[in-house]
Coordinates of C-alpha atoms and ligand atoms in Angstrom, one line a residue:
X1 CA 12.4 -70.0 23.6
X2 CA 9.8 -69.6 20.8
X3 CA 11.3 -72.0 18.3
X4 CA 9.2 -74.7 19.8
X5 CA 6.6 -73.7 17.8
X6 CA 8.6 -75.2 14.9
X7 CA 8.2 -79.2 16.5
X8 CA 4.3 -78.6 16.3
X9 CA 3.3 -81.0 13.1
X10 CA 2.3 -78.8 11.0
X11 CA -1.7 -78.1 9.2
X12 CA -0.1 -78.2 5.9
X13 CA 2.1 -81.7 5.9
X14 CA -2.1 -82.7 6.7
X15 CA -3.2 -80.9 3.8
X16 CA -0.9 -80.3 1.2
X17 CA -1.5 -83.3 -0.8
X18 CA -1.8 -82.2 -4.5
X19 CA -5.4 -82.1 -5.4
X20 CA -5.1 -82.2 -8.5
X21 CA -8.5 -83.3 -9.1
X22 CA -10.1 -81.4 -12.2
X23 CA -6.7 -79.1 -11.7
X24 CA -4.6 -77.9 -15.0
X25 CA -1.6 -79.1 -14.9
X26 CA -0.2 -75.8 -14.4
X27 CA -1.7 -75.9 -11.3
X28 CA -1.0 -79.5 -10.8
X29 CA 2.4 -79.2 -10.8
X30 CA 2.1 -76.3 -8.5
X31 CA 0.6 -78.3 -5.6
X32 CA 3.2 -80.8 -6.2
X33 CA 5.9 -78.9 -5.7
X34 CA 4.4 -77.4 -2.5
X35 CA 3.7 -81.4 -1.6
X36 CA 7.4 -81.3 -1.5
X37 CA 7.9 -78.4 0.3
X38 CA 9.9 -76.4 -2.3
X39 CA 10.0 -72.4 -2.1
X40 CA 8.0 -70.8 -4.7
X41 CA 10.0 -68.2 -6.3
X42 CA 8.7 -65.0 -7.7
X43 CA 9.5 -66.1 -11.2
X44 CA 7.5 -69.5 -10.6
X45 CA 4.3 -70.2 -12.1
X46 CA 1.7 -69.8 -9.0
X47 CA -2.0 -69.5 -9.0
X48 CA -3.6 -66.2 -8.9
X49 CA -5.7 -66.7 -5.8
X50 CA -2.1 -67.7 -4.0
X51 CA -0.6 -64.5 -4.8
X52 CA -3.6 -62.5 -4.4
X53 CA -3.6 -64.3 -0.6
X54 CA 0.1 -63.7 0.1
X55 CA 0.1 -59.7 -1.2
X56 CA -2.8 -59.9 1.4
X57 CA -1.2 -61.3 4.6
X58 CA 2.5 -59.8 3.5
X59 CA 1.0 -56.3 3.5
X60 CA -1.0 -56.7 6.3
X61 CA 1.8 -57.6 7.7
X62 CA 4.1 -55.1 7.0
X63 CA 1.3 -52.2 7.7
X64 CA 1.3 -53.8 11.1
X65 CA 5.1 -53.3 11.4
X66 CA 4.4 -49.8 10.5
X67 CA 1.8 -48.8 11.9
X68 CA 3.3 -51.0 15.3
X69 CA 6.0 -47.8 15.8
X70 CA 3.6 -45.5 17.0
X71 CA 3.0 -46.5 20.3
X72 CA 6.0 -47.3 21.1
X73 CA 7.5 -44.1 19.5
X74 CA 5.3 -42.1 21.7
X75 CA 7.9 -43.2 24.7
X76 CA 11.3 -42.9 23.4
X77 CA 11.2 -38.9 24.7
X78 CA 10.0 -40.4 28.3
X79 CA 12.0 -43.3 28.6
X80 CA 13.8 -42.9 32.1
X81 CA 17.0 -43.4 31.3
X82 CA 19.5 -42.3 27.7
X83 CA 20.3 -46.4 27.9
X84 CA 16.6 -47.0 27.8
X85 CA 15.7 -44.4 24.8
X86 CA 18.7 -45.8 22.6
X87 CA 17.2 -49.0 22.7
X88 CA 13.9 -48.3 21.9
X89 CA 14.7 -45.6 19.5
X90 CA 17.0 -49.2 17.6
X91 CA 13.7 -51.1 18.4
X92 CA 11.2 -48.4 16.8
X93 CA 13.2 -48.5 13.9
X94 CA 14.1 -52.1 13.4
X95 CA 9.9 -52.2 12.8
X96 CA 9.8 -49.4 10.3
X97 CA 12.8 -52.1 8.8
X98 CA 10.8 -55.3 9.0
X99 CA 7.9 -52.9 7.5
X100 CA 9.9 -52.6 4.3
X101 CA 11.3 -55.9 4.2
X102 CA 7.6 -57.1 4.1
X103 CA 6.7 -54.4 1.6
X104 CA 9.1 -55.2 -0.8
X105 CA 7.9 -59.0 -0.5
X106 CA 4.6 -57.7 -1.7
X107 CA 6.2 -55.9 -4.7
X108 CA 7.9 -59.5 -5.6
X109 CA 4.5 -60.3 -6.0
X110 CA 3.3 -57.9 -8.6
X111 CA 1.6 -55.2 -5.9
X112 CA 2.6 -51.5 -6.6
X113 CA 4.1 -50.4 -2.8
X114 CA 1.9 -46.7 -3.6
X115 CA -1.3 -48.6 -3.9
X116 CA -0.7 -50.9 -1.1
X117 CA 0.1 -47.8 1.4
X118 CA -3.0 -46.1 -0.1
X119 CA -5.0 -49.0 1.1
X120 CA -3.8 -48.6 5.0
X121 CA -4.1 -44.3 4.8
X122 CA -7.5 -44.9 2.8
X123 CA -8.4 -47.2 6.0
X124 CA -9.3 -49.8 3.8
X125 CA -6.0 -52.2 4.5
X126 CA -6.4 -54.2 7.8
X127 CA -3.4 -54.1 10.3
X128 CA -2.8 -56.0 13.8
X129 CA -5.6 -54.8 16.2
X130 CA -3.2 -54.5 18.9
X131 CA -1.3 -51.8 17.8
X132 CA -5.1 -49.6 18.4
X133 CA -4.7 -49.8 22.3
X134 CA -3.3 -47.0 23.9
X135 CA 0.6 -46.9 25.8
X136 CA -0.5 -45.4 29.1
X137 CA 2.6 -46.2 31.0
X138 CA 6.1 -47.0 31.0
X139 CA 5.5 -50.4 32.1
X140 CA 3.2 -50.6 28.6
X141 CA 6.7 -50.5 27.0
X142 CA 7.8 -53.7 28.8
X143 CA 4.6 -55.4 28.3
X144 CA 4.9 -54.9 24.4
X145 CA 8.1 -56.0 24.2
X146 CA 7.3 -59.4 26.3
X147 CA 3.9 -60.4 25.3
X148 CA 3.3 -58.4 22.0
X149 CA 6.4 -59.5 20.5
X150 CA 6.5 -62.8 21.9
X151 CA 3.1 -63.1 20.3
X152 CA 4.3 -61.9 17.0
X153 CA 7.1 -64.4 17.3
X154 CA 5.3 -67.7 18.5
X155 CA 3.4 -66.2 14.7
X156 CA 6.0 -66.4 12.7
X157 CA 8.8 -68.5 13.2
X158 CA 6.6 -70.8 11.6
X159 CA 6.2 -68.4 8.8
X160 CA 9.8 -69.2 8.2
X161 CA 9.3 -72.4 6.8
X162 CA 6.1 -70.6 4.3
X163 CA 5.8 -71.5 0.8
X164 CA 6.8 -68.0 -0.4
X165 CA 10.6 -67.6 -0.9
X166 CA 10.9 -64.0 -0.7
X167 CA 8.5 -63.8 2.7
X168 CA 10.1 -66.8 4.1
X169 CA 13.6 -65.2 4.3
X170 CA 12.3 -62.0 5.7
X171 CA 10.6 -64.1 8.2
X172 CA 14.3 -65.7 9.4
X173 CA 15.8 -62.2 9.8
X174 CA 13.1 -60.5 11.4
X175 CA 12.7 -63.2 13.7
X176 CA 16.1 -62.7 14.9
X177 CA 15.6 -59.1 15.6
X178 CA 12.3 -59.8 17.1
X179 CA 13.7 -62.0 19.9
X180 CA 16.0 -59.3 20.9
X181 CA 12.8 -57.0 21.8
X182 CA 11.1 -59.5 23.7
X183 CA 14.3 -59.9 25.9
X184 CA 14.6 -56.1 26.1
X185 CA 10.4 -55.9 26.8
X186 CA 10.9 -58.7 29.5
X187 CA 13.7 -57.0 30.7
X188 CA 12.1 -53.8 31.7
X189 CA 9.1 -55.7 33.4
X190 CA 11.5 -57.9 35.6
X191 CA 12.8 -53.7 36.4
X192 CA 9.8 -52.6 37.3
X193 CA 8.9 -56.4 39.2
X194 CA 12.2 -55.7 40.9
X195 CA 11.2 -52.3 41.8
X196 CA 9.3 -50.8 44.2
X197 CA 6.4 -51.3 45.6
X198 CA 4.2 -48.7 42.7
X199 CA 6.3 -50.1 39.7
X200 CA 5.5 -53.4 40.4
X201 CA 2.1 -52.2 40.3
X202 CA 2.7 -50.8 36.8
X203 CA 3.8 -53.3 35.3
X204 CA 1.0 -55.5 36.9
X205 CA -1.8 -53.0 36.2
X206 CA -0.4 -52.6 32.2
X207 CA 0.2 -56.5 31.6
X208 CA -4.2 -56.5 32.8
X209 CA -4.6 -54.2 30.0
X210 CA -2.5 -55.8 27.5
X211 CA -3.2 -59.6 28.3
X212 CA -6.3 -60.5 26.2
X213 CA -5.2 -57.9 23.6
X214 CA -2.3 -59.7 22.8
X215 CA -4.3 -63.2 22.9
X216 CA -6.2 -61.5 20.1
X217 CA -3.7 -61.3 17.6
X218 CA -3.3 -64.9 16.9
X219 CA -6.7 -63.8 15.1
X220 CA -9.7 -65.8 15.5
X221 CA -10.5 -69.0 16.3
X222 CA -9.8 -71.9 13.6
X223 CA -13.6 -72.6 13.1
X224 CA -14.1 -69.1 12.2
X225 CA -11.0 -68.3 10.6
X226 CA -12.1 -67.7 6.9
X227 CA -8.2 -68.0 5.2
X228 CA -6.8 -71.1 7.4
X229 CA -7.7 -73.8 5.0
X230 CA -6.5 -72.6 2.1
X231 CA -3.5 -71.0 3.6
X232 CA -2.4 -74.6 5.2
X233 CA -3.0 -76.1 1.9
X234 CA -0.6 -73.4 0.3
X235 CA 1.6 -73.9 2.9
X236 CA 1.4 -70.2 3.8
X237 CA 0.3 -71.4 7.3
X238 CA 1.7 -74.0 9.0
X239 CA 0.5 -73.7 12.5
X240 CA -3.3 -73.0 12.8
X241 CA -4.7 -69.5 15.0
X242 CA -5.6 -71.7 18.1
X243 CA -2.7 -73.9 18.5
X244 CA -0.3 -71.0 18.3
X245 CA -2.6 -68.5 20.9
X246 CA -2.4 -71.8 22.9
X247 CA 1.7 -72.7 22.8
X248 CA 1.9 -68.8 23.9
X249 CA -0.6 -69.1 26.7
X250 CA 2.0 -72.3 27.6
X251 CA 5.5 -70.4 27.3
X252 CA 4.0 -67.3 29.2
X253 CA 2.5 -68.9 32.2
X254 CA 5.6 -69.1 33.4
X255 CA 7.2 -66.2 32.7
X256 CA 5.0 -64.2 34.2
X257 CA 5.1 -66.7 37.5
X258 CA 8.7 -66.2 37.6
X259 CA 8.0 -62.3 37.5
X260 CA 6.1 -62.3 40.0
X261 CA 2.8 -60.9 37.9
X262 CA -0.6 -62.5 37.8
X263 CA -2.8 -62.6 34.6
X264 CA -6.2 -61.8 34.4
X265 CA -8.3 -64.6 34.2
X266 CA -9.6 -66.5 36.9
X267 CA -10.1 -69.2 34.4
X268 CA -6.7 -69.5 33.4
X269 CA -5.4 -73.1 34.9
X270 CA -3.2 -75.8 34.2
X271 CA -4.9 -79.4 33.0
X272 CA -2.8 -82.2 33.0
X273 CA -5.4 -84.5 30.6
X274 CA -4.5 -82.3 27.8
X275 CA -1.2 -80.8 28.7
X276 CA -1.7 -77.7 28.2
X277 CA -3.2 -74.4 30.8
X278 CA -7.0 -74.1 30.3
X279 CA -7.8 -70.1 29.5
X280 CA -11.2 -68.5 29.5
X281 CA -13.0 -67.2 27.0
X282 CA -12.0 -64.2 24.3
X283 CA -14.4 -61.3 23.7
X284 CA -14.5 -61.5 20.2
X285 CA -16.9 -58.8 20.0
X286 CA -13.9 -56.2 21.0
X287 CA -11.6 -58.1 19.1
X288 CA -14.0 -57.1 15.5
X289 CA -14.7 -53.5 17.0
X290 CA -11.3 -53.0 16.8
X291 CA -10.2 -54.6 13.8
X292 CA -13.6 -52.6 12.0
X293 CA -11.8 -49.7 12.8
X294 CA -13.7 -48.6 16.1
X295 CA -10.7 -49.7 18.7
X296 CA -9.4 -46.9 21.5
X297 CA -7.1 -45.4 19.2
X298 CA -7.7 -46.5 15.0
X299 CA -8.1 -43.2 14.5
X300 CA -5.5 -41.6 16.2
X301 CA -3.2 -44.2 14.5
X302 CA -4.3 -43.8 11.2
X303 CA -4.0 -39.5 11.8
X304 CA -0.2 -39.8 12.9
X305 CA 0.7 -42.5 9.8
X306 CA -0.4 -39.9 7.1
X307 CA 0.9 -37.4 8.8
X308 CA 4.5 -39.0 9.2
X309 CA 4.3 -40.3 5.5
X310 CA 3.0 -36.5 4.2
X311 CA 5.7 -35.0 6.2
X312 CA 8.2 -37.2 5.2
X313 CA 7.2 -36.3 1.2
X314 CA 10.5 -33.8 0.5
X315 CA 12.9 -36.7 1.7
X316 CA 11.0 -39.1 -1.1
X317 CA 11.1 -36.3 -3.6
X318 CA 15.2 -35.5 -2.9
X319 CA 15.8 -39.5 -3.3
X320 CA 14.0 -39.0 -6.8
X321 CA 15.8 -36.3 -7.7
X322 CA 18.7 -37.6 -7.2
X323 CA 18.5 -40.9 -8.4
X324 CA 17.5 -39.0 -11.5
X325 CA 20.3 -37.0 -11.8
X326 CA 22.8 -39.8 -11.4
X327 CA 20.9 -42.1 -14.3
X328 CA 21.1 -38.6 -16.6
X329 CA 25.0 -38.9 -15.9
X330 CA 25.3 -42.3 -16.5
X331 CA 23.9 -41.5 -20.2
X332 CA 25.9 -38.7 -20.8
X333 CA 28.7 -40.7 -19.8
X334 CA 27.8 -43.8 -21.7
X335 CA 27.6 -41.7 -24.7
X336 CA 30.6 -39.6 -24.5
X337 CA 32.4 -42.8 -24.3
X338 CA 31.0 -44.2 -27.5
X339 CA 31.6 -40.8 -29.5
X340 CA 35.4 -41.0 -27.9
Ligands
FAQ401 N1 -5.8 -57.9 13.7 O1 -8.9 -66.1 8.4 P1 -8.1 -65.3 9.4 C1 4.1 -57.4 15.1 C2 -8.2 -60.6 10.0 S1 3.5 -57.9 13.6 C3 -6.4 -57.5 12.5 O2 -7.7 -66.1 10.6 P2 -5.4 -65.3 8.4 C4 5.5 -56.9 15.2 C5 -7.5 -61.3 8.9 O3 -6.6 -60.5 8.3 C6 1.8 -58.4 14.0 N2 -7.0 -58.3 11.7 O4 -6.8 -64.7 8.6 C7 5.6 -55.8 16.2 C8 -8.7 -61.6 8.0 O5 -9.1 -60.4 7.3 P3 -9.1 -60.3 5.7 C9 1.2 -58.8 12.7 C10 -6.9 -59.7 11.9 O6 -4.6 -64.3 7.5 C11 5.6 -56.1 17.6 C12 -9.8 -61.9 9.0 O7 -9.4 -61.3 10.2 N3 1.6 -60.1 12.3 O8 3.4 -57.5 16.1 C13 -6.3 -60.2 13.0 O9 -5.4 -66.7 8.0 C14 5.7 -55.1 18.5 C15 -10.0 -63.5 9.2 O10 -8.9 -64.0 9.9 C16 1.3 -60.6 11.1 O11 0.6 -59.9 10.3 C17 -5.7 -59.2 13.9 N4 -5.1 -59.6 15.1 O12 -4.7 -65.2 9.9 C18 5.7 -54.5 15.8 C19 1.8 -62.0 10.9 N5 -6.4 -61.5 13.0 O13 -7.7 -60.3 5.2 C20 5.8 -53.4 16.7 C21 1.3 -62.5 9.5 C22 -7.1 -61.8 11.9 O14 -9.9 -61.4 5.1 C23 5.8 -53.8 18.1 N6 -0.1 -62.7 9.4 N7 -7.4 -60.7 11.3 O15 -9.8 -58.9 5.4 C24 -0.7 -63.9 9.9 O16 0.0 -64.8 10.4 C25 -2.1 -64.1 9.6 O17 -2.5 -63.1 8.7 C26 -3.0 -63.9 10.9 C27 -4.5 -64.0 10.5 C28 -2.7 -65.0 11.9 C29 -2.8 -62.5 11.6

């Protein structure tokens, strides 16, 4: 359902006409080849500031897959039944996977994977300010799933089509597995909608929590989004902050009529002139709280990720080892070969 976002024209076709004005022609040709929409391979020429931009979004990006397992993780003991827990435990970890996809996109790139996890435990490294809200409930489970996910979807199917080889193609397979927890997030709302009388309210009561979170992911709004320009000109982005937060306010609408849910805004209302629902106003003010590291639970998230990657310090150490070990005897075997 979230592959309309692909028949939005996109910011870059606008603004991806070589400017080659005053440019070298290095960098000419560069902008040419993104003018025709051609990947840009790690080997390619590319201008710093480009890869300096892409190890920035691809790591904040895969931080946010990272550090997104933690509040989900913190159900997969309580969910109510084993058919539940299996799939979130595969849903858990399918993040940790799109986290090192994503990761070793930024390595393509020239960025050391040590100094990039650094930044996140240092606190310096941004990641999604969703993932600082707490999961208070089972039905917060469900909510993730629909409108977190569906959110992080309706973001980046259109990264599929970004300028970046390596990040495009991780895009097309973590999309995939990113539409399968939506449906399983959805799925455990229409449960609870289904349910009685007190899970319906759960799930009611956590989608109020979540709602404007999730509308804060899409980042803020185009005139105050500082990257958008030059990101649409790289072809990096190709739908801006606002139209996407407003094609998800369209699909969801719906869904959450068909559930049976209401969502919190009073000013939330279809207009026929423009075609699209009308929403009120986001409180931006939270929204840079939380991203400046002051949200309900930064801290608590940032604790539990050095904690997992410090504990988790022998099993690095034992793949060293051992990779080690099996180079030392591939020498010794190369070179008893050669003296046979
Ligand atoms: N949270 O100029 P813009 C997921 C920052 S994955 C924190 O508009 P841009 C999977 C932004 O970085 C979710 N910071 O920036 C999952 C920049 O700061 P900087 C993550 C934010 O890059 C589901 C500054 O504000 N998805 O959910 C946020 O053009 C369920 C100015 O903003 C991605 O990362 C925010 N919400 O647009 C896992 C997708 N928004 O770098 C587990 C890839 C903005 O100057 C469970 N990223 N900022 O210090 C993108 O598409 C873009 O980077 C945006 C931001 C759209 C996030």
């Amino acid at each position: 359902m979230y592959t309309q976002a692909l028949d939005v024209p996109d910011i870059a076709a606008q603004q991806a006409a070589p400017h080659a004005h005053g440019a070298s022609p290095a960098e000419a040709n560069f902008l040419a080849r993104i003018a025709r929409d051609e990947k840009i391979e790690p080997q390619d020429e590319m201008p710093e500031d480009y890869r300096k931009s892409l190890i920035r979004q691809i790591s904040q990006h895969a931080h946010s897959e990272v550090v997104g397992m933690l509040p989900e993780g913190n159900w997969i003991t309580r969910a109510p039944s084993l058919k539940r827990k299996e799939i979130l435990l595969a849903k858990v970890q399918d993040e940790g996977g799109h986290g090192l996809y994503l990761y070793s996109a930024a390595e393509t790139l020239g960025a050391s994977r040590d100094d990039l996890v650094d930044a996140l435990h240092s606190g310096k490294a941004k990641y999604s300010s969703i993932f600082n809200y707490p999961t208070d409930s089972w039905a917060d489970i469900g909510t993730i799933g629909w409108l977190v996910d569906g959110a992080a979807i309706m973001n980046q199917v259109p990264l599929c089509r970004c300028s970046y080889g390596p990040y495009a193609r991780a895009m097309i397979r973590v999309c995939k597995e990113e539409s399968f927890h939506q449906r399983q997030g959805f799925d455990i709302v229409r449960a609870l909608c289904e349910g009685t009388a007190a899970q319906k309210q759960m799930a009611q009561e956590s989608v109020n929590r979540w709602w404007w979170p999730t509308l804060m992911m899409f980042g803020p709004h185009d005139s105050d989004s500082e990257h958008t320009g030059q990101a649409s000109a790289w072809g990096i982005k190709r739908i801006s902050n606002d139209d996407l937060r407003q094609r998800f306010v369209d699909v969801t609408v719906p869904q959450a009529a068909f559930l049976g849910l209401t969502l919190p805004d009073a000013l939330l209302k279809w207009n026929a002139d423009r075609g699209h629902y009308d929403f009120g106003p986001i409180d931006w003010n939270e929204f840079w709280r939380v991203v400046k590291g002051d949200g309900p639970c930064n801290a608590e998230r940032l604790n539990d990720r050095v904690q997992a990657f410090d504990d988790g310090g022998w099993v690095r150490e034992a793949a060293a080892a051992h990779a080690d070990k099996r180079a030392r005897r591939a020498v010794s075997a190369a070179s008893v070969r050669i003296a046979a």
